[in-house]
mmCIF file of C-alpha atoms and ligand atoms in Angstrom:
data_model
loop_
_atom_site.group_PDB
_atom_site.id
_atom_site.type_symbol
_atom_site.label_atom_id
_atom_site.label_comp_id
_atom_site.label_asym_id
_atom_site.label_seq_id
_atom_site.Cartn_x
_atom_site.Cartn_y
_atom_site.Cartn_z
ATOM 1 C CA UNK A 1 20.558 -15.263 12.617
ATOM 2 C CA UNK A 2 17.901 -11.977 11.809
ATOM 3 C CA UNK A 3 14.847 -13.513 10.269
ATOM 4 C CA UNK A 4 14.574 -11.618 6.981
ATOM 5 C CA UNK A 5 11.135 -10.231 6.448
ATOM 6 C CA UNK A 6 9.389 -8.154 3.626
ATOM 7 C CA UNK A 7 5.838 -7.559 4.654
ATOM 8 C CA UNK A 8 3.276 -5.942 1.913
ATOM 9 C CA UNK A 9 0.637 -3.228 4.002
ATOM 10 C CA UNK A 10 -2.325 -3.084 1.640
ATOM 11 C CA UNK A 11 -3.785 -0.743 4.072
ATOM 12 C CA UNK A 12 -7.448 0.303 2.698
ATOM 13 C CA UNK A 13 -7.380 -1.179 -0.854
ATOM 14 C CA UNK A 14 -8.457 -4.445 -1.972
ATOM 15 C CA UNK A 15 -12.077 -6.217 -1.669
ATOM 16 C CA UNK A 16 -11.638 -9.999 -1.349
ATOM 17 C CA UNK A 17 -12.026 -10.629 -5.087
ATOM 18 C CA UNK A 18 -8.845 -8.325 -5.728
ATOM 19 C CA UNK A 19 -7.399 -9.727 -3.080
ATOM 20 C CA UNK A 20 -8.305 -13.363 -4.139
ATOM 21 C CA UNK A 21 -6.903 -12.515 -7.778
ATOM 22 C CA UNK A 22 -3.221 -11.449 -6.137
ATOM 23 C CA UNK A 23 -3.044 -14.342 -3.898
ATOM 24 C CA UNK A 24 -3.684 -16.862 -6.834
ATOM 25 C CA UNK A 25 -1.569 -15.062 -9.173
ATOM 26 C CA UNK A 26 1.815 -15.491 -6.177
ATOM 27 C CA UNK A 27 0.871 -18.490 -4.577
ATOM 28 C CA UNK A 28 2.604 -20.944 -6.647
ATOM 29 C CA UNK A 29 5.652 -18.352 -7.402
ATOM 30 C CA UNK A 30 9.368 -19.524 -6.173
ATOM 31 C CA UNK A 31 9.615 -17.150 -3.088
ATOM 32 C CA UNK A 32 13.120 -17.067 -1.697
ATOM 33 C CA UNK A 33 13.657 -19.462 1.164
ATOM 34 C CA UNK A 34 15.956 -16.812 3.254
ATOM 35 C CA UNK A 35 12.721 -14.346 3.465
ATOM 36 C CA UNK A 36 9.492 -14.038 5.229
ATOM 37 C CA UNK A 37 6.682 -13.178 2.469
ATOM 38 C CA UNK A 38 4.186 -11.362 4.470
ATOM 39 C CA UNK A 39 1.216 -10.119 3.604
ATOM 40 C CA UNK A 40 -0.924 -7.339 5.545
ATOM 41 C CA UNK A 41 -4.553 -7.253 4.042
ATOM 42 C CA UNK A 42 -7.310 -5.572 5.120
ATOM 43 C CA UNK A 43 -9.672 -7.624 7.656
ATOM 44 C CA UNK A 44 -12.164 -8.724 5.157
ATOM 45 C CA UNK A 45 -9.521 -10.194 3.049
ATOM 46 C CA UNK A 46 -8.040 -11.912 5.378
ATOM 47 C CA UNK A 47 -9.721 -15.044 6.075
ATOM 48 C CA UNK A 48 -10.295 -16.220 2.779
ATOM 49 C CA UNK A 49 -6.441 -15.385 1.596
ATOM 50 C CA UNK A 50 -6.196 -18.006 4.479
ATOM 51 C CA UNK A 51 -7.256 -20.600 2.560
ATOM 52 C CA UNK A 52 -5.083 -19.638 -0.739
ATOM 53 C CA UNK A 53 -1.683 -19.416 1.290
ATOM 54 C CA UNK A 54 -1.956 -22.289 3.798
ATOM 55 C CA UNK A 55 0.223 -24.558 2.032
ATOM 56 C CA UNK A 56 2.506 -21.775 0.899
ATOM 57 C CA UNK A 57 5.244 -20.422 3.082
ATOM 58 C CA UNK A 58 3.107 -16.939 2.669
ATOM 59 C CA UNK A 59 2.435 -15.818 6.085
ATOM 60 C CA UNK A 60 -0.428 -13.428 6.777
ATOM 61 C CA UNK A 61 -0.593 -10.537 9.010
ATOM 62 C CA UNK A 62 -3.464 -7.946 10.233
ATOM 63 C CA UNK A 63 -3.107 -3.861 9.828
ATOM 64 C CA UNK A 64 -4.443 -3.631 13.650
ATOM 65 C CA UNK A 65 -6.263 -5.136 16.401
ATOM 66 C CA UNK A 66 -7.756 -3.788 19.798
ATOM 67 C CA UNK A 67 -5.945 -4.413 23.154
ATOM 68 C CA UNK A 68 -8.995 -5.695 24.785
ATOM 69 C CA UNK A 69 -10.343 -9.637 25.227
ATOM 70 C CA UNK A 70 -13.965 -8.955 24.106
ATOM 71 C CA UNK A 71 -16.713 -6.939 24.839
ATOM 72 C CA UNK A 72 -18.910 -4.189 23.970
ATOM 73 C CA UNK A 73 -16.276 -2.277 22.136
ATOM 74 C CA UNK A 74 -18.042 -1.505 18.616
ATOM 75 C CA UNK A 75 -16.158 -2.036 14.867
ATOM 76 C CA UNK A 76 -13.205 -3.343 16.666
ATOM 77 C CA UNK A 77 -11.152 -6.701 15.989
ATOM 78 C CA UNK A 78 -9.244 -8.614 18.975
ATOM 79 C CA UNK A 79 -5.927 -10.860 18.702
ATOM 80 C CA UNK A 80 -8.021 -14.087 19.375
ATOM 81 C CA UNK A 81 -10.216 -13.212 16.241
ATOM 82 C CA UNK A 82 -6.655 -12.942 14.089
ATOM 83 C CA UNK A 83 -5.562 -15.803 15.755
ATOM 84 C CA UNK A 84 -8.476 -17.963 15.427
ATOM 85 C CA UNK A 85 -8.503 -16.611 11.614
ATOM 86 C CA UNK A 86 -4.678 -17.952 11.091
ATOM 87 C CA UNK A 87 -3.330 -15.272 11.140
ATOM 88 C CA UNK A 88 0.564 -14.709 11.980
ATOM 89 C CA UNK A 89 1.493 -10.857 12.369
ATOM 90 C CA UNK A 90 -0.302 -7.446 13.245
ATOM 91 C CA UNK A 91 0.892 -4.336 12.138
ATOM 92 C CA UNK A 92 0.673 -2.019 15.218
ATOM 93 C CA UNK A 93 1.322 1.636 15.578
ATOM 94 C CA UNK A 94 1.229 2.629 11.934
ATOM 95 C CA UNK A 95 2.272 6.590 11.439
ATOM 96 C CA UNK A 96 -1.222 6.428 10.100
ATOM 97 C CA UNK A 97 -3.316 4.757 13.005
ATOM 98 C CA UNK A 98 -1.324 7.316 14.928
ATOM 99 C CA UNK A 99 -1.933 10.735 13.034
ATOM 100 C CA UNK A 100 -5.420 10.100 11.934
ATOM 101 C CA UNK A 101 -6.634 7.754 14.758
ATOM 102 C CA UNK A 102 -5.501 9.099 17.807
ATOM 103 C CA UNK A 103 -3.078 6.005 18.714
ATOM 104 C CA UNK A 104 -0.902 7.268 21.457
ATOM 105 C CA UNK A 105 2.326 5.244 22.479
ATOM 106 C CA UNK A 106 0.472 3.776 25.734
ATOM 107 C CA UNK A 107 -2.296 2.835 22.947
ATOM 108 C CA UNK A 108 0.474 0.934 20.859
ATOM 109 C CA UNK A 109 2.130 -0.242 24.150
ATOM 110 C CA UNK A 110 -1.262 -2.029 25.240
ATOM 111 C CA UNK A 111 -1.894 -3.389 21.822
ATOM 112 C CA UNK A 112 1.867 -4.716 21.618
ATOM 113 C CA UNK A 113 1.014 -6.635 24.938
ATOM 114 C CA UNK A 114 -1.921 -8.254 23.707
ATOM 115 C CA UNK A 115 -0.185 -8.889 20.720
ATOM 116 C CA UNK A 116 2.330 -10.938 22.281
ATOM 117 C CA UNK A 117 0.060 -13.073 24.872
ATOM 118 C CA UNK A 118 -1.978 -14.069 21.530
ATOM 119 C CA UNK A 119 0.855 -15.157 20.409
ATOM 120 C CA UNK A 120 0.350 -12.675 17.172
ATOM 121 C CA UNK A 121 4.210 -11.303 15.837
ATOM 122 C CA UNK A 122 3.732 -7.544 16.196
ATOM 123 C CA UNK A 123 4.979 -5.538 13.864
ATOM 124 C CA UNK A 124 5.843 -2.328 15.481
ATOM 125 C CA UNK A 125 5.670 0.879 13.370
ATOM 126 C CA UNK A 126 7.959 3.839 14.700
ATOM 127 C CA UNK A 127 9.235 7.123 12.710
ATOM 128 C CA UNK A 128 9.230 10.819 13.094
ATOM 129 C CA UNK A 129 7.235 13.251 11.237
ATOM 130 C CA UNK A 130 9.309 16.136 8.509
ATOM 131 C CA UNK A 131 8.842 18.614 10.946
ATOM 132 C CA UNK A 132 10.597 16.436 13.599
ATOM 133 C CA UNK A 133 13.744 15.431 11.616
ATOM 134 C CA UNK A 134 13.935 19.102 10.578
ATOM 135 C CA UNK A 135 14.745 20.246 13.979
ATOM 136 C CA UNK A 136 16.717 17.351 14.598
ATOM 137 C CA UNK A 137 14.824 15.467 16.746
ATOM 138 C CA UNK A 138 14.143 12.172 15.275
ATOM 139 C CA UNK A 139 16.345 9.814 17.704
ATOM 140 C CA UNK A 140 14.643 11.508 20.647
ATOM 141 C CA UNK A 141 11.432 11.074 19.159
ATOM 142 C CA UNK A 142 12.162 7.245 18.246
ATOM 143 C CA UNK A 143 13.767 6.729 21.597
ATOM 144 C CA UNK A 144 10.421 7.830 23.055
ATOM 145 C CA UNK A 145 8.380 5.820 20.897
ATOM 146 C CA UNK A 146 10.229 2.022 21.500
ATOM 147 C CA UNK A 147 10.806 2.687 25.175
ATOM 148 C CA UNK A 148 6.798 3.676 25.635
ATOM 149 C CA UNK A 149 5.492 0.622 23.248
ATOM 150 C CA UNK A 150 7.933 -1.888 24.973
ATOM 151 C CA UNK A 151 6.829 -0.945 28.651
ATOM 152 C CA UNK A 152 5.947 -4.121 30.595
ATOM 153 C CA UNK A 153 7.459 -6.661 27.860
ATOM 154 C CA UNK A 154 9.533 -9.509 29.609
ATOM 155 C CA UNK A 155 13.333 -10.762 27.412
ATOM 156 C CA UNK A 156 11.743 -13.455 26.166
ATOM 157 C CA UNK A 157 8.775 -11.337 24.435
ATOM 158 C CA UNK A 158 11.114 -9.340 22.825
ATOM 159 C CA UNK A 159 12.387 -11.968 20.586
ATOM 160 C CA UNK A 160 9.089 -12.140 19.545
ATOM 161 C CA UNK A 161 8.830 -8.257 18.227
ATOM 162 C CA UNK A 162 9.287 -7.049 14.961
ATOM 163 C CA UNK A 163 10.271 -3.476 14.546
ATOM 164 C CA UNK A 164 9.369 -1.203 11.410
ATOM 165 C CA UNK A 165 11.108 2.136 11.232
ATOM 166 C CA UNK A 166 8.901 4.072 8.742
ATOM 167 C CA UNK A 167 10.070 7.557 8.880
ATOM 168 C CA UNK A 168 6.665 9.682 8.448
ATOM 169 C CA UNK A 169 7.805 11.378 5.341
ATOM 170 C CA UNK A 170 8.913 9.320 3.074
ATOM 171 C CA UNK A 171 5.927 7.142 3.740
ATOM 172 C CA UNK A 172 3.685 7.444 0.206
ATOM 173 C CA UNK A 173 5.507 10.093 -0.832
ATOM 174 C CA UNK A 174 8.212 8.685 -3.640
ATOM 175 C CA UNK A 175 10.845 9.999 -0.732
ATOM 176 C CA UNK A 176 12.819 6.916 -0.096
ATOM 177 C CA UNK A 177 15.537 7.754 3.203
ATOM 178 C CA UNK A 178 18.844 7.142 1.729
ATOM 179 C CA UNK A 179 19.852 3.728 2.603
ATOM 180 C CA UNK A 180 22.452 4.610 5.036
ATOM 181 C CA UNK A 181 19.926 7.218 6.868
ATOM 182 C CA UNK A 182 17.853 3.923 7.740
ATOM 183 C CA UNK A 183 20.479 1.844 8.234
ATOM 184 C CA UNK A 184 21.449 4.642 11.045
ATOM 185 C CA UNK A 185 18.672 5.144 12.839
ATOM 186 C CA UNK A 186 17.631 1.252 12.584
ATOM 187 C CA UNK A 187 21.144 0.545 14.427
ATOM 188 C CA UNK A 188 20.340 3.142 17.139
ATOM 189 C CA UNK A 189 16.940 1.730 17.313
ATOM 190 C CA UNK A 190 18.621 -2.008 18.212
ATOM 191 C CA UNK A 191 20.900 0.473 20.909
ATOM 192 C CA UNK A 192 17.718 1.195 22.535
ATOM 193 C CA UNK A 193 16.389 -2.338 22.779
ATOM 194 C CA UNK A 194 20.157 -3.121 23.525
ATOM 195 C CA UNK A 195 19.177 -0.691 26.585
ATOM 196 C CA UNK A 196 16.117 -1.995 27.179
ATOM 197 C CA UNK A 197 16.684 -6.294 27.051
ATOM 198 C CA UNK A 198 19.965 -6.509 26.690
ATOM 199 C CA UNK A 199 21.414 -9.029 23.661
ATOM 200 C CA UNK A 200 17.907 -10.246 22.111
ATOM 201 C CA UNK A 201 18.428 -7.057 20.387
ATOM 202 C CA UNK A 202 20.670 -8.974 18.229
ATOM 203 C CA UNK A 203 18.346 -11.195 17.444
ATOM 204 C CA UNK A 204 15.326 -8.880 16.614
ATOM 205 C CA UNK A 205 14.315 -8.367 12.990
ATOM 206 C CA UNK A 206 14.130 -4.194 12.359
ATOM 207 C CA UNK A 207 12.451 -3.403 8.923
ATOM 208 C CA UNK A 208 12.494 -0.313 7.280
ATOM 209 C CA UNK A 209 9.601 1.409 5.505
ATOM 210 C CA UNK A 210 8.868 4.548 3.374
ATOM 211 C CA UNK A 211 8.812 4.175 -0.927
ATOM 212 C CA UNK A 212 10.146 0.812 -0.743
ATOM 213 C CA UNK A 213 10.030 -0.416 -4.594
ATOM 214 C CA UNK A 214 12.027 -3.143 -6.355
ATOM 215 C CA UNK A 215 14.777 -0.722 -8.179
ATOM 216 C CA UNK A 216 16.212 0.216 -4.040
ATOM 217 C CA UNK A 217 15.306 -2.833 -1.969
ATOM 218 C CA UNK A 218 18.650 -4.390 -2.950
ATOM 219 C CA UNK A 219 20.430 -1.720 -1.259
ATOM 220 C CA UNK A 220 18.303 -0.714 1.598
ATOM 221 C CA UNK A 221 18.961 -5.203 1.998
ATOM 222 C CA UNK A 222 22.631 -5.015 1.819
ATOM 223 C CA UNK A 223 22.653 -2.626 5.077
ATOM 224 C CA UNK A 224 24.185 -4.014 8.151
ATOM 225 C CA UNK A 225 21.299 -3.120 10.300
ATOM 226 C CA UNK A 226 18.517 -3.687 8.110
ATOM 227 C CA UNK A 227 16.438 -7.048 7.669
ATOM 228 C CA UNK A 228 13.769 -6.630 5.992
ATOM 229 C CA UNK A 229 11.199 -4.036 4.696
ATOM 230 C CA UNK A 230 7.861 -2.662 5.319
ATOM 231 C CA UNK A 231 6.292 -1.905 2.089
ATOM 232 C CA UNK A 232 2.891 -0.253 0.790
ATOM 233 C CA UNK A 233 2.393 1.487 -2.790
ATOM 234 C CA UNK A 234 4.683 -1.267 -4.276
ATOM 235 C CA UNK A 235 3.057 -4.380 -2.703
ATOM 236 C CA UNK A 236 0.005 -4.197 -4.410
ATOM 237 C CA UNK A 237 1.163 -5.453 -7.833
ATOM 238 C CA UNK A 238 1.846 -9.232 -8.120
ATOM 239 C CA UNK A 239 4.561 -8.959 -9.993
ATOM 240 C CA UNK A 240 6.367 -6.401 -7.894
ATOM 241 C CA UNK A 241 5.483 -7.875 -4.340
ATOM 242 C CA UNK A 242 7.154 -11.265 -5.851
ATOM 243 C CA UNK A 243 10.277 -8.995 -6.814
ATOM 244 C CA UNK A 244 10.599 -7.305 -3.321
ATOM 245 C CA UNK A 245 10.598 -11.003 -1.389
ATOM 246 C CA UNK A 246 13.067 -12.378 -4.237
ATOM 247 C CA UNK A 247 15.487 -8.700 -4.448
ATOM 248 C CA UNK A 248 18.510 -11.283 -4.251
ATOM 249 C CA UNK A 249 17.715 -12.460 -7.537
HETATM 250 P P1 PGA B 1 4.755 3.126 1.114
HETATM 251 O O1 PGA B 1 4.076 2.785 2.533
HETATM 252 O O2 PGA B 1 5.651 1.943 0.766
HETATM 253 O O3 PGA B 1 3.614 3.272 0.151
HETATM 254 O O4 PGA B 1 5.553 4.363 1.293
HETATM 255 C C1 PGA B 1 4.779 2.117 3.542
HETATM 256 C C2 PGA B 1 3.928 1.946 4.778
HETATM 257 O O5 PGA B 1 3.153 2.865 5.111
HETATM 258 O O6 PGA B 1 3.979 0.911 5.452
#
């Protein structure tokens, strides 16, 4: 059985009292038992959500993290510092971390590694820009992308990743992919692990993100190849983070 997961990315928004005010306003809701809540804050946040969620079945999860130990590498955050904080998952390889920070997919592939030997669940962004699905590129491009972030992982690892398609642009944008476009390239993303481990890639959660909102996560859900959803704009409220994780309903 796919682990079901809808994971809120905050990405810059939030200081810890905004923060604090969502978490206490969700943290006694009635989440659905079938789903992984997740939430991705930004670092500050983090550790004090920590204390809000730990007897909830909330799990927490980081936006990023550097590949390295320790060390003199300045404003950067390691996977023991996550760990150590409680936290579960770490969004890696965002579209965003990749177009305005310079994340290449040996970058991602590094951070993915670290990731794992932490003991951190990565969640690994791919998706290809407009211009790329405009001249019909966007499996080659994904192709690319898992294959170079995977390099070096062992089977057993792999049951460990969580993969995000987020196709570039329909992230932010109100441009949802049509269910069945997702569902697509989300199945020929599970070929590719398929290629890569064998049948873990059965097992593997994929998520899909891009203008993910409670009036479409009900059918983007009912998709074969679809478990779950990576979701920004609409996380933020309360009210409709606690709608995305409970979509059966
Ligand atoms: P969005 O962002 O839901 O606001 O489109 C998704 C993401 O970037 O993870």
């Amino acid at each position: 059985m796919r682990k079901s997961i809808i994971a809120g990315n905050w990405k810059m928004n939030k200081n810890i009292e905004e923060a604090m005010l969502f978490a206490n306003e969700i943290k006694d809701s009635s989440f659905s038992k079938e789903v992984e809540a997740v939430i991705c804050a930004p670092f500050m946040a983090l550790y004090p959500l920590q204390s809000v969620f730990k007897d909830t079945t909330v799990k927490l999860g980081a936006q990023n993290m550097h590949y390295k130990d320790n060390g003199a590498y300045t404003g950067e955050i390691s996977a023991s510092m996550l760990k150590d904080a409680g936290i579960t998952y770490v969004i890696l390889g965002h579209s965003e971390r990749r177009q305005y920070f310079g994340e290449t997919d040996e970058i991602v592939n590094e951070k993915v590694k670290k990731a794992l030997e932490k003991e951190l669940i990565p969640i690994l962004c791919v998706g290809e820009t407009l211009e790329e699905r405009e001249a019909s590129k966007e499996k080659e491009v994904i192709a690319q992308q898992v294959q170079k972030a995977l390099v070096g992982i062992s089977e057993e690892e792999m049951k460990r990743v969580v993969i995000a398609y987020e196709p570039v642009w329909a992230i932010g944008t109100g441009k949802t992919a049509t269910s069945e476009q997702a569902n697509e390239i989300i199945a020929f993303i599970r070929m590719q692990v398929k290629e890569l481990f064998g049948e873990v890639s059965q097992d593997i959660s994929i998520l899909y993100g891009g203008s993910v909102k409670p009036e479409n996560i009900f059918d983007i859900m009912a998709q074969s190849d679809i478990d779950g959803a990576l979701v920004g704009g609409a996380a933020l409220k309360p009210e409709s983070f606690v709608k995305l994780v409970n979509y059966k309903e």
